[in-house]
Coordinates of C-alpha atoms (C1' of nucleotides) in Angstrom, one line a residue:
Chain A
M6 CA -70.8 165.6 101.3
A7 CA -69.3 162.4 99.9
A8 CA -69.0 162.4 96.2
T9 CA -70.9 159.4 95.1
G10 CA -72.6 158.5 91.9
T11 CA -73.0 160.8 89.1
T12 CA -73.9 164.4 89.2
A13 CA -77.4 165.1 88.3
S14 CA -78.0 167.8 85.8
G15 CA -78.4 171.1 87.4
E16 CA -75.9 170.4 90.2
S17 CA -72.7 172.2 90.3
A18 CA -69.7 170.7 88.6
Y19 CA -66.8 168.9 90.3
Y20 CA -64.6 172.0 90.5
V21 CA -60.9 171.6 91.1
T22 CA -58.3 174.3 91.2
T23 CA -54.5 174.5 91.3
P24 CA -52.9 177.5 92.9
I25 CA -52.3 180.3 90.5
Y26 CA -48.6 180.2 90.1
Y27 CA -46.4 183.2 90.5
V28 CA -44.9 184.0 87.1
N29 CA -41.7 185.4 88.4
D30 CA -40.0 182.2 87.3
A31 CA -40.4 179.4 84.9
P32 CA -42.5 176.4 86.2
H33 CA -40.6 173.8 88.1
L34 CA -41.2 170.3 89.4
G35 CA -43.3 171.4 92.3
H36 CA -45.7 173.3 90.2
A37 CA -46.0 170.4 87.8
Y38 CA -46.6 168.0 90.7
T39 CA -49.7 169.8 91.9
T40 CA -51.0 170.4 88.4
V41 CA -50.6 166.8 87.3
A42 CA -52.3 165.6 90.5
G43 CA -55.3 167.9 89.7
D44 CA -55.4 166.7 86.1
V45 CA -55.5 163.1 87.2
L46 CA -58.2 163.8 89.7
T47 CA -60.4 165.7 87.3
R48 CA -59.9 163.2 84.5
W49 CA -60.9 160.5 86.9
H50 CA -64.1 162.4 87.7
R51 CA -64.8 163.0 84.1
Q52 CA -64.7 159.3 83.6
R53 CA -67.1 158.9 86.4
G54 CA -69.4 160.8 84.1
E55 CA -69.5 163.9 86.2
K56 CA -69.5 167.5 85.1
V57 CA -66.0 168.8 85.8
W58 CA -64.2 172.1 85.8
Y59 CA -60.4 172.2 86.2
L60 CA -58.8 175.6 86.6
T61 CA -55.2 176.7 86.7
G62 CA -53.6 180.0 86.0
T63 CA -51.0 182.5 87.0
D64 CA -50.6 185.2 89.7
E65 CA -48.9 188.2 88.0
H66 CA -49.0 191.2 90.3
G67 CA -46.6 192.2 93.0
Q68 CA -43.2 193.7 93.5
K69 CA -41.1 190.8 92.5
V70 CA -42.6 190.6 89.1
M71 CA -42.2 194.3 88.7
R72 CA -38.5 194.1 89.7
T73 CA -37.8 191.1 87.5
A74 CA -39.4 192.9 84.5
E75 CA -37.4 196.0 85.2
A76 CA -34.2 194.0 85.4
N77 CA -35.1 192.5 82.0
G78 CA -35.9 195.9 80.5
V79 CA -39.6 195.2 79.8
T80 CA -42.9 196.2 81.3
P81 CA -44.4 193.9 83.9
Q82 CA -47.2 193.0 81.6
E83 CA -44.8 192.2 78.8
W84 CA -42.8 190.0 81.2
C85 CA -45.9 188.1 82.3
D86 CA -47.1 187.7 78.7
K87 CA -43.8 186.2 77.7
L88 CA -43.6 183.8 80.5
V89 CA -47.1 182.6 80.3
E90 CA -47.0 182.1 76.6
D91 CA -43.5 180.7 76.3
A92 CA -43.1 178.7 79.5
W93 CA -46.3 178.1 81.5
K94 CA -48.9 177.2 79.0
P95 CA -46.6 175.2 76.8
L96 CA -45.5 173.1 79.8
W97 CA -49.1 172.2 80.7
E98 CA -49.8 171.3 77.1
H99 CA -46.7 169.2 77.1
L100 CA -47.8 167.4 80.2
Q101 CA -51.2 166.7 78.7
I102 CA -53.0 168.9 81.3
A103 CA -56.6 169.1 80.4
N104 CA -57.5 172.3 82.2
D105 CA -60.8 173.9 81.3
D106 CA -59.6 177.4 81.8
F107 CA -56.4 179.4 82.5
I108 CA -56.9 182.5 84.6
R109 CA -54.4 185.3 84.7
T110 CA -54.7 187.9 87.4
T111 CA -54.0 190.7 85.0
E112 CA -57.0 189.9 82.9
P113 CA -59.9 192.4 83.1
R114 CA -62.3 189.6 83.9
H115 CA -60.3 189.2 87.1
T116 CA -59.3 192.7 88.0
D117 CA -62.7 194.3 87.5
R118 CA -64.3 191.7 89.7
V119 CA -61.6 192.1 92.4
Q120 CA -62.3 195.8 92.6
E121 CA -66.0 195.1 93.0
F122 CA -65.3 192.5 95.6
V123 CA -63.2 194.9 97.8
Q124 CA -65.6 197.7 97.2
D125 CA -68.3 195.5 98.5
L126 CA -66.3 194.5 101.6
Y127 CA -65.5 198.1 102.2
E128 CA -69.1 199.1 102.1
K129 CA -69.9 196.2 104.5
G130 CA -67.3 197.6 106.9
E131 CA -65.0 194.6 106.6
I132 CA -62.2 196.8 105.4
Y133 CA -60.8 199.8 107.2
K134 CA -57.9 202.1 106.8
G135 CA -55.1 201.6 109.2
G136 CA -51.4 201.7 109.5
Y137 CA -48.7 199.2 109.5
E138 CA -45.5 199.9 111.2
G139 CA -42.6 197.7 111.9
P140 CA -38.9 197.1 111.3
Y141 CA -38.0 197.4 107.7
C142 CA -34.8 196.3 106.0
V143 CA -33.9 198.5 103.2
A144 CA -31.7 195.9 101.6
C145 CA -34.5 193.3 101.6
E146 CA -37.1 196.0 100.8
E147 CA -39.6 194.4 103.1
Y148 CA -40.8 194.4 106.7
K149 CA -39.5 191.9 109.1
S150 CA -41.3 190.3 112.0
P151 CA -39.9 191.6 115.2
G152 CA -39.3 188.1 116.3
D153 CA -37.0 187.5 113.3
L154 CA -34.5 190.2 114.2
L155 CA -31.1 189.4 115.6
E156 CA -29.7 191.0 118.7
G157 CA -29.6 194.8 118.3
D158 CA -32.4 194.9 115.7
L159 CA -30.3 193.6 112.9
C160 CA -31.8 192.1 109.7
P161 CA -31.2 188.3 109.9
I162 CA -30.3 188.2 106.2
H163 CA -28.2 191.4 105.8
K164 CA -26.9 191.7 109.4
R165 CA -27.5 195.4 109.2
P166 CA -29.8 197.7 111.3
V167 CA -33.4 197.9 110.3
E168 CA -35.4 201.1 110.1
W169 CA -38.7 201.6 111.8
L170 CA -41.2 202.5 109.1
K171 CA -44.8 203.3 109.1
E172 CA -47.2 202.8 106.2
E173 CA -50.8 203.5 105.6
N174 CA -52.7 200.3 104.6
Y175 CA -56.2 199.0 104.3
F176 CA -57.0 196.1 106.6
F177 CA -59.4 193.2 106.4
R178 CA -61.1 192.3 109.7
L179 CA -59.7 188.8 109.7
S180 CA -59.6 188.8 113.5
A181 CA -63.3 188.7 113.6
Y182 CA -63.5 185.3 112.0
G183 CA -61.5 183.0 114.3
E184 CA -64.4 181.5 116.1
R185 CA -66.5 181.0 112.9
L186 CA -63.5 179.4 111.2
L187 CA -62.9 177.0 114.1
E188 CA -66.6 176.1 114.1
F189 CA -66.5 175.5 110.4
Y190 CA -63.4 173.2 110.7
E191 CA -65.2 171.4 113.4
R192 CA -68.3 170.8 111.3
N193 CA -66.3 169.9 108.2
P194 CA -63.5 167.7 109.4
D195 CA -62.5 166.9 105.8
F196 CA -62.3 170.6 104.8
I197 CA -58.5 170.5 105.3
R198 CA -56.6 167.4 104.3
P199 CA -54.5 165.6 105.1
A200 CA -55.2 165.6 108.8
S201 CA -51.8 166.8 109.7
A202 CA -52.4 169.9 107.7
R203 CA -55.7 170.4 109.4
N204 CA -54.2 170.2 112.8
E205 CA -51.6 172.8 112.0
V206 CA -54.3 175.2 110.7
V207 CA -56.5 174.7 113.7
S208 CA -53.8 175.3 116.2
F209 CA -52.8 178.4 114.3
V210 CA -56.3 179.8 114.3
K211 CA -56.7 179.0 118.0
Q212 CA -53.8 181.3 118.7
G213 CA -55.9 184.2 117.6
L214 CA -56.0 186.0 114.3
Q215 CA -54.9 189.5 113.5
D216 CA -56.3 191.7 110.9
L217 CA -54.7 191.4 107.5
S218 CA -53.2 194.3 105.6
I219 CA -54.5 194.0 102.0
S220 CA -53.0 197.0 100.3
R221 CA -49.7 198.6 99.5
S222 CA -48.8 202.0 98.3
T223 CA -45.1 201.5 97.8
F224 CA -45.4 200.0 94.4
D225 CA -48.1 200.1 91.7
W226 CA -48.1 196.8 89.9
G227 CA -51.4 195.6 91.1
V228 CA -55.2 196.1 91.2
P229 CA -55.9 199.7 92.4
I230 CA -58.2 200.0 95.4
P231 CA -61.2 201.6 93.7
W232 CA -61.8 204.3 96.3
D233 CA -58.2 205.2 96.9
T234 CA -56.1 204.5 93.9
K235 CA -52.8 205.3 95.5
H236 CA -53.1 201.8 96.9
V237 CA -53.0 198.5 95.1
I238 CA -54.4 195.3 96.4
Y239 CA -51.8 193.2 98.0
V240 CA -51.5 189.5 97.1
W241 CA -54.1 187.6 99.0
I242 CA -57.4 189.2 98.0
D243 CA -56.2 189.5 94.5
A244 CA -54.8 186.1 94.1
L245 CA -57.3 184.0 96.0
L246 CA -60.3 185.6 94.3
N247 CA -59.2 184.1 91.0
Y248 CA -61.1 180.9 92.0
A249 CA -64.3 182.9 91.9
T250 CA -63.6 185.4 89.0
A251 CA -62.6 182.6 86.7
V252 CA -65.9 180.8 86.9
G253 CA -68.1 183.9 86.4
Y254 CA -68.4 185.6 89.7
G255 CA -70.0 188.9 89.2
S256 CA -70.2 188.5 85.4
D257 CA -71.8 185.2 84.5
Q258 CA -74.2 184.1 87.2
E259 CA -75.3 181.0 85.3
K260 CA -71.8 179.7 84.9
F261 CA -71.0 180.6 88.5
D262 CA -74.0 178.7 89.8
A263 CA -73.0 175.7 87.7
T264 CA -69.5 175.6 89.1
W265 CA -69.2 177.3 92.5
P266 CA -67.9 176.4 95.0
A267 CA -64.7 174.4 94.5
N268 CA -64.7 170.8 95.6
I269 CA -61.0 170.8 96.0
H270 CA -58.4 173.5 96.1
L271 CA -55.1 171.8 95.6
V272 CA -52.3 173.8 97.2
G273 CA -48.7 173.3 98.2
K274 CA -48.4 173.2 101.9
D275 CA -46.5 176.5 101.9
I276 CA -49.7 178.3 101.0
L277 CA -52.1 176.1 102.9
R278 CA -52.9 178.7 105.5
F279 CA -54.0 181.3 103.0
H280 CA -56.4 178.9 101.5
A281 CA -57.7 177.4 104.8
V282 CA -57.9 180.6 106.8
I283 CA -57.9 183.9 104.8
W284 CA -59.9 182.5 101.9
P285 CA -62.9 181.1 103.8
A286 CA -62.9 184.3 105.9
M287 CA -63.1 186.4 102.8
L288 CA -66.0 184.4 101.5
M289 CA -67.8 184.5 104.8
A290 CA -67.4 188.3 104.7
N291 CA -68.9 188.5 101.3
G292 CA -71.6 185.9 101.9
L293 CA -70.4 183.4 99.3
S294 CA -70.5 179.7 100.0
L295 CA -67.3 178.0 101.1
P296 CA -65.2 175.5 99.2
R297 CA -65.7 171.8 100.1
G298 CA -62.1 171.2 100.7
V299 CA -58.5 172.2 100.6
F300 CA -55.8 169.6 100.0
A301 CA -52.2 170.3 100.8
N302 CA -49.5 168.3 99.0
G303 CA -46.1 168.0 100.5
W304 CA -42.6 168.9 99.3
L305 CA -40.6 167.1 96.8
M306 CA -37.3 166.2 98.2
V307 CA -34.2 165.5 96.2
G308 CA -31.7 163.3 97.9
G309 CA -33.3 164.0 101.2
E310 CA -33.2 167.8 100.8
K311 CA -36.1 170.0 100.4
M312 CA -36.4 171.4 96.9
S313 CA -35.7 175.0 97.2
K314 CA -35.4 177.7 94.7
S315 CA -31.8 176.9 94.2
N316 CA -31.9 173.2 93.6
L317 CA -35.4 173.1 92.1
T318 CA -33.9 174.4 88.9
G319 CA -31.5 171.5 89.1
I320 CA -33.9 169.2 87.4
S321 CA -36.6 170.6 85.1
P322 CA -39.8 168.8 84.2
R323 CA -38.7 168.7 80.6
E324 CA -35.4 167.0 81.4
L325 CA -37.4 164.2 83.0
T326 CA -40.0 163.9 80.3
E327 CA -37.3 163.8 77.6
H328 CA -35.8 160.9 79.2
F329 CA -38.8 159.0 80.6
G330 CA -41.7 160.3 78.6
V331 CA -44.6 162.4 79.6
D332 CA -46.8 159.5 80.8
A333 CA -44.1 158.0 82.9
Y334 CA -43.5 161.4 84.4
R335 CA -47.2 161.8 85.3
Y336 CA -47.2 158.3 86.7
Y337 CA -44.0 158.4 88.7
F338 CA -44.6 161.3 91.2
L339 CA -48.1 160.2 92.0
R340 CA -47.2 156.6 92.4
A341 CA -44.0 157.0 94.3
I342 CA -45.0 159.6 96.8
P343 CA -48.1 159.4 99.0
F344 CA -50.1 162.5 98.2
G345 CA -50.1 165.0 101.1
Q346 CA -46.7 163.8 102.4
D347 CA -43.3 165.0 101.7
G348 CA -41.5 162.6 99.4
S349 CA -38.0 162.1 98.2
F350 CA -37.4 161.1 94.7
S351 CA -34.3 160.4 92.6
W352 CA -33.4 159.7 89.1
E353 CA -32.5 156.2 90.2
D354 CA -35.8 155.6 91.8
F355 CA -37.6 156.9 88.8
S356 CA -35.5 154.6 86.6
A357 CA -36.2 151.6 88.8
R358 CA -40.0 152.1 88.8
Y359 CA -40.0 152.8 85.1
T360 CA -38.3 149.6 84.4
S361 CA -40.0 147.4 86.9
E362 CA -43.6 148.7 86.9
L363 CA -44.1 150.4 83.6
A364 CA -41.9 148.5 81.2
N365 CA -41.7 145.0 82.7
D366 CA -45.1 144.6 84.4
F367 CA -47.4 146.7 82.4
G368 CA -45.8 147.4 79.0
N369 CA -44.7 143.8 78.6
L370 CA -48.1 142.4 79.5
A371 CA -49.7 144.4 76.7
S372 CA -46.9 143.3 74.4
R373 CA -47.2 139.6 75.1
V374 CA -50.9 139.5 74.9
A375 CA -51.1 141.3 71.6
A376 CA -48.3 139.1 70.3
M377 CA -50.2 135.9 71.1
V378 CA -53.5 137.0 69.7
G379 CA -51.6 137.8 66.6
K380 CA -49.7 134.6 66.5
Y381 CA -52.5 132.2 67.4
F382 CA -55.6 134.0 66.0
E383 CA -54.2 136.3 63.3
G384 CA -55.1 139.2 65.4
T385 CA -58.8 138.6 65.7
L386 CA -59.8 138.4 69.3
P387 CA -61.5 134.9 69.8
E388 CA -64.5 134.2 71.9
A389 CA -64.1 132.9 75.5
T390 CA -66.1 129.7 75.5
D391 CA -64.5 127.8 78.3
A392 CA -64.2 130.1 81.2
G393 CA -63.6 128.5 84.7
P394 CA -62.4 129.4 88.2
A395 CA -59.2 130.9 86.9
E396 CA -61.1 133.3 84.7
Q397 CA -63.5 134.2 87.5
A398 CA -60.6 135.0 89.7
I399 CA -59.4 137.5 87.1
A400 CA -62.9 139.1 86.8
D401 CA -63.0 139.3 90.6
G402 CA -59.6 140.8 90.8
L403 CA -60.6 143.5 88.3
A404 CA -63.8 144.3 90.3
A405 CA -61.7 144.8 93.4
A406 CA -59.1 146.9 91.8
A407 CA -61.6 149.1 90.1
A408 CA -63.6 149.7 93.3
Q409 CA -60.5 150.4 95.3
A410 CA -59.0 152.7 92.7
D411 CA -62.3 154.6 92.4
T412 CA -62.4 155.4 96.1
L413 CA -58.7 156.0 96.6
I414 CA -58.2 158.2 93.7
G415 CA -61.6 159.8 93.1
D416 CA -62.5 160.4 96.7
N417 CA -59.4 160.2 98.9
L418 CA -56.9 161.7 96.5
D419 CA -54.6 158.8 97.5
F420 CA -53.1 158.5 94.1
S421 CA -50.3 156.2 95.2
A422 CA -52.5 153.6 96.7
G423 CA -55.1 153.9 93.9
I424 CA -52.5 153.3 91.2
G425 CA -51.1 150.6 93.3
A426 CA -54.4 148.8 93.3
I427 CA -54.5 148.9 89.5
F428 CA -51.0 147.6 89.3
E429 CA -51.8 144.7 91.6
F430 CA -54.3 143.7 89.0
V431 CA -51.6 144.0 86.2
K432 CA -49.5 141.6 88.2
Q433 CA -52.4 139.3 88.7
V434 CA -52.9 139.1 85.0
N435 CA -49.2 138.3 84.4
G436 CA -49.5 135.6 87.0
Y437 CA -52.6 134.2 85.3
L438 CA -50.8 133.9 82.0
S439 CA -47.9 132.1 83.6
D440 CA -50.3 129.7 85.3
Q441 CA -52.3 129.1 82.2
A442 CA -49.3 129.0 79.8
P443 CA -51.3 129.6 76.6
W444 CA -48.1 129.0 74.6
K445 CA -48.4 125.4 75.8
V446 CA -52.1 125.1 75.3
A447 CA -51.6 126.3 71.8
K448 CA -49.9 123.0 71.0
D449 CA -53.1 121.1 71.8
E450 CA -55.0 121.3 68.5
S451 CA -58.1 119.6 69.8
P452 CA -61.3 121.6 70.0
E453 CA -61.0 121.6 73.8
G454 CA -57.5 122.8 73.7
Q455 CA -58.3 125.6 71.2
A456 CA -61.3 126.6 73.3
R457 CA -59.0 127.0 76.3
L458 CA -56.5 128.9 74.3
A459 CA -59.1 131.3 73.1
T460 CA -60.5 131.8 76.6
I461 CA -57.2 132.5 78.1
L462 CA -56.3 135.1 75.5
Y463 CA -59.7 136.7 75.6
T464 CA -59.4 137.0 79.4
A465 CA -56.0 138.7 79.1
A466 CA -57.2 141.1 76.4
E467 CA -60.3 141.9 78.2
S468 CA -58.2 142.6 81.3
L469 CA -56.1 145.0 79.3
R470 CA -59.3 146.8 78.1
A471 CA -60.1 147.6 81.7
I472 CA -56.5 148.5 82.5
A473 CA -56.5 151.0 79.7
V474 CA -59.6 152.6 81.0
L475 CA -58.4 152.7 84.6
L476 CA -55.0 154.1 83.7
H477 CA -56.3 156.7 81.2
P478 CA -56.6 159.5 83.8
V479 CA -53.0 158.9 84.8
M480 CA -51.4 158.1 81.5
P481 CA -53.6 159.3 78.7
G482 CA -51.1 158.8 75.9
T483 CA -50.1 155.3 76.8
S484 CA -53.7 154.2 77.4
A485 CA -54.7 155.5 74.0
K486 CA -52.0 153.4 72.4
L487 CA -53.2 150.4 74.3
W488 CA -56.8 151.2 73.4
A489 CA -55.8 151.3 69.7
S490 CA -53.8 148.1 70.0
L491 CA -56.8 146.2 71.4
G492 CA -59.0 147.5 68.5
A493 CA -61.5 148.7 71.1
E494 CA -62.6 152.0 69.6
P495 CA -64.8 150.6 66.8
H496 CA -66.8 148.6 69.2
L497 CA -66.7 150.6 72.4
G498 CA -66.1 154.2 71.3
A499 CA -63.6 156.7 72.6
L500 CA -61.4 155.8 75.5
A501 CA -62.3 159.0 77.3
D502 CA -66.0 158.0 77.2
Q503 CA -65.5 154.8 79.1
R504 CA -67.1 154.9 82.5
I505 CA -65.4 153.9 85.7
A506 CA -68.6 152.5 86.9
D507 CA -68.7 150.1 84.0
V508 CA -65.1 149.2 83.8
A509 CA -65.3 146.0 85.8
T510 CA -68.4 144.7 83.9
W511 CA -66.8 141.7 82.3
G512 CA -67.0 141.1 78.6
G513 CA -66.8 144.7 77.3
L514 CA -64.3 144.0 74.6
P515 CA -66.2 141.9 72.0
A516 CA -64.8 138.9 70.2
G517 CA -63.8 139.9 66.7
A518 CA -61.9 143.0 67.8
Q519 CA -58.8 143.4 65.7
V520 CA -55.8 143.3 68.1
V521 CA -52.5 144.6 66.7
K522 CA -49.2 144.7 68.4
G523 CA -48.6 148.4 68.4
E524 CA -45.5 150.2 69.4
I525 CA -43.7 149.3 72.6
L526 CA -45.5 151.2 75.4
F527 CA -42.4 151.8 77.5
P528 CA -39.2 151.3 75.7
R529 CA -36.2 150.2 77.7
L530 CA -34.3 153.2 79.0
E531 CA -31.0 154.1 77.5
N532 CA -28.1 153.8 80.0
A533 CA -30.6 153.3 82.8
Chain B
rG5 C1' -38.2 179.1 123.3
rG6 C1' -43.2 176.5 122.5
rG7 C1' -46.0 172.7 119.6
rG8 C1' -45.9 168.6 116.1
rC9 C1' -43.8 164.7 112.9
rG10 C1' -40.1 161.2 111.6
rG11 C1' -35.4 158.0 112.5
rU12 C1' -37.7 149.6 111.0
rA13 C1' -33.9 144.9 105.7
rG14 C1' -29.1 147.9 100.2
rC15 C1' -33.3 151.5 98.7
rU16 C1' -38.6 153.5 99.5
rC17 C1' -41.7 152.4 103.3
rA18 C1' -46.2 149.2 106.3
rG19 C1' -46.5 147.9 111.3
rC20 C1' -53.9 150.7 115.1
rC21 C1' -55.3 150.4 121.4
rG22 C1' -48.1 146.2 123.9
rG23 C1' -48.2 139.4 123.3
rU24 C1' -46.7 134.8 115.3
rC25 C1' -44.7 142.3 114.4
rA26 C1' -40.0 141.5 112.7
rG27 C1' -43.2 142.7 107.2
rA28 C1' -44.2 144.7 101.7
rG29 C1' -42.3 146.5 97.0
rC30 C1' -37.8 147.2 94.5
rA31 C1' -32.7 145.5 94.2
rU32 C1' -29.6 140.7 95.1
rC33 C1' -29.3 135.4 94.6
rG34 C1' -31.4 130.4 93.0
rG35 C1' -35.2 127.8 90.2
rA36 C1' -39.2 127.4 86.3
rC37 C1' -40.7 128.9 81.6
rU38 C1' -40.3 130.9 76.5
rC39 C1' -45.9 134.2 74.5
rA40 C1' -43.3 138.9 75.5
rU41 C1' -39.6 145.0 76.0
rA42 C1' -32.8 139.5 78.2
rA43 C1' -39.5 140.5 79.9
rU44 C1' -42.9 136.8 83.1
rC45 C1' -43.8 133.2 87.3
rC46 C1' -42.0 130.7 91.9
rG47 C1' -38.6 130.6 95.9
rU48 C1' -34.0 132.1 99.2
rG49 C1' -31.0 135.4 101.9
rG50 C1' -30.9 140.0 104.5
rG51 C1' -32.7 144.1 109.9
rU52 C1' -28.6 145.7 117.3
rC53 C1' -36.6 148.0 114.8
rG54 C1' -31.8 156.1 116.2
rU55 C1' -29.0 155.7 121.5
rG56 C1' -29.4 154.8 126.9
rG57 C1' -32.5 153.8 130.8
rG58 C1' -37.5 152.3 132.9
rU59 C1' -42.6 150.0 133.4
rU60 C1' -44.4 144.8 132.3
rC61 C1' -45.0 137.9 132.5
rA62 C1' -44.2 140.3 127.5
rA63 C1' -42.1 146.6 123.9
rG64 C1' -40.5 149.0 117.0
rU65 C1' -45.4 149.0 119.8
rC66 C1' -46.0 152.5 126.7
rC67 C1' -42.8 156.2 130.0
rC68 C1' -38.2 159.3 130.7
rA69 C1' -33.6 161.3 128.8
rC70 C1' -30.5 162.1 124.7
rC71 C1' -28.8 162.3 119.4
rC72 C1' -30.2 163.3 114.2
rG73 C1' -33.7 165.2 110.3
rC74 C1' -38.0 168.0 109.1
rC75 C1' -42.6 171.0 109.8
rC76 C1' -45.6 174.9 112.3
rU77 C1' -45.1 179.3 115.5
rA78 C1' -49.1 185.2 110.0
rC79 C1' -48.6 189.3 105.8
rC80 C1' -42.4 185.9 100.8
rA81 C1' -46.1 183.1 95.4

RNA sequence: GGGGCGGUAGCUCAGCCGGUCAGAGCAUCGGACUCAUAAUCCGUGGGUCGUGGGUUCAAGUCCCACCCGCCCUACCA
């Protein structure tokens, strides 16, 4: 199912999800990384002219939230409300995330449907009552895997003896789905990407699946099991189902049909398995169609170390955006780290890329072109009447960059290479200007000389028109500034309405456009 | 313990089935230019390709051992 061309009316939307993030803490760089990636992907598809639905949200049930709320002297719901409204939603707005919806697992539109879903599975015999027993550490307040225990049945964290506890749970018959899942992976080799993630999941499933406990009765901050309200649904069924409940499952069939299933579930690799194994099995059990793909992104490493809870808080998204700006932030992580791999980043590397790629190559190009159109043509874009091989090379370069970026970003989720292709074109245009040296041509006042000067500057400005469009999904704010600087809107309409398919069609920006040298796109960094 | 991945110029990384594979970008240095955010363009230098063996006419590129880092090996979001 390669995504090609535009979506005909009636077909379901290009539907992308982020994980629903656990609201125990404020959002950190890892959350923002996944969310920005999804935003760029969905913005790209919108500019392909497709119907798009981009969903994010929060996971609000569970023991940790309950405890944190208690520790802060508020109810769990109050705690969630506060974090969502004060921390999560504001950050997404700040980062220019254009999500179409924001689902919270405490909303009735979710909890009601979750109850119906488990009730349905129960009636189908997919859920049964069983017991879980195992070594339990009182200090951790959780069960341990027998394999994790130290010599003498000691908790590996607290070094104290565990107790053997037994608890009544409801179980989902996950074990019955191993073969069907393997068959599904086989038939849909791109279901799990990247390939390394796929291999891990396949080998995991081949080891055999056990049934999954889906309820807890030891705490009550969750969705009650409808037929046995002493139990609340435990994490997976509750959390994963958000992808369905948010788009009208069980409540708005029309919307559901127009959206389901997801084209891409973006996940951190820590929760890959739940999305690649449990989630499809749940859907199989209930007879819903399966998502087209799950894409696992890697860890962000700081100074070679995995970002953990402790050092994640070391740098917050806002610290970076305050220094580098929102657009540079969106750009940096996707450009510097191949999506799907772990990647190390540093303040120094961010600074280096900002200066070299954004300020020097891109920002300065926009600046010099606008300055020359202003200086030599009073800001009115001249007509290109004397185009030759050099101009054709630019047009060809643009076509190549647009085609590559479209495949790499829109289909492969290879943001790094896709952005790289666009920036190759930026460099090509800089080289073109150096070769043509319009500031020298300007001294030739003959009609021929002026025709060349006009052609050169038109070519550069028209290139910037395309660059603004191609970079819009990645850096919406900066692209809008550039769009305004080129005087494009009165002739071409809104930047967001520009189509990827048309971006390389030469001559879009008409002569006569009013080019103004706007503000500097990427100011030089203070004490960089 | 088992499985998998990685260790290549100062930095981040490309190098598929062995034979111009010793590369790119950034940084450094030199030159050109002046439209531009002291920006741009061109060019130079720089590497025991983790360590030790082995196979081969020929090995970052295959085999073995070892060192270092990381991931997976189910109920933590």
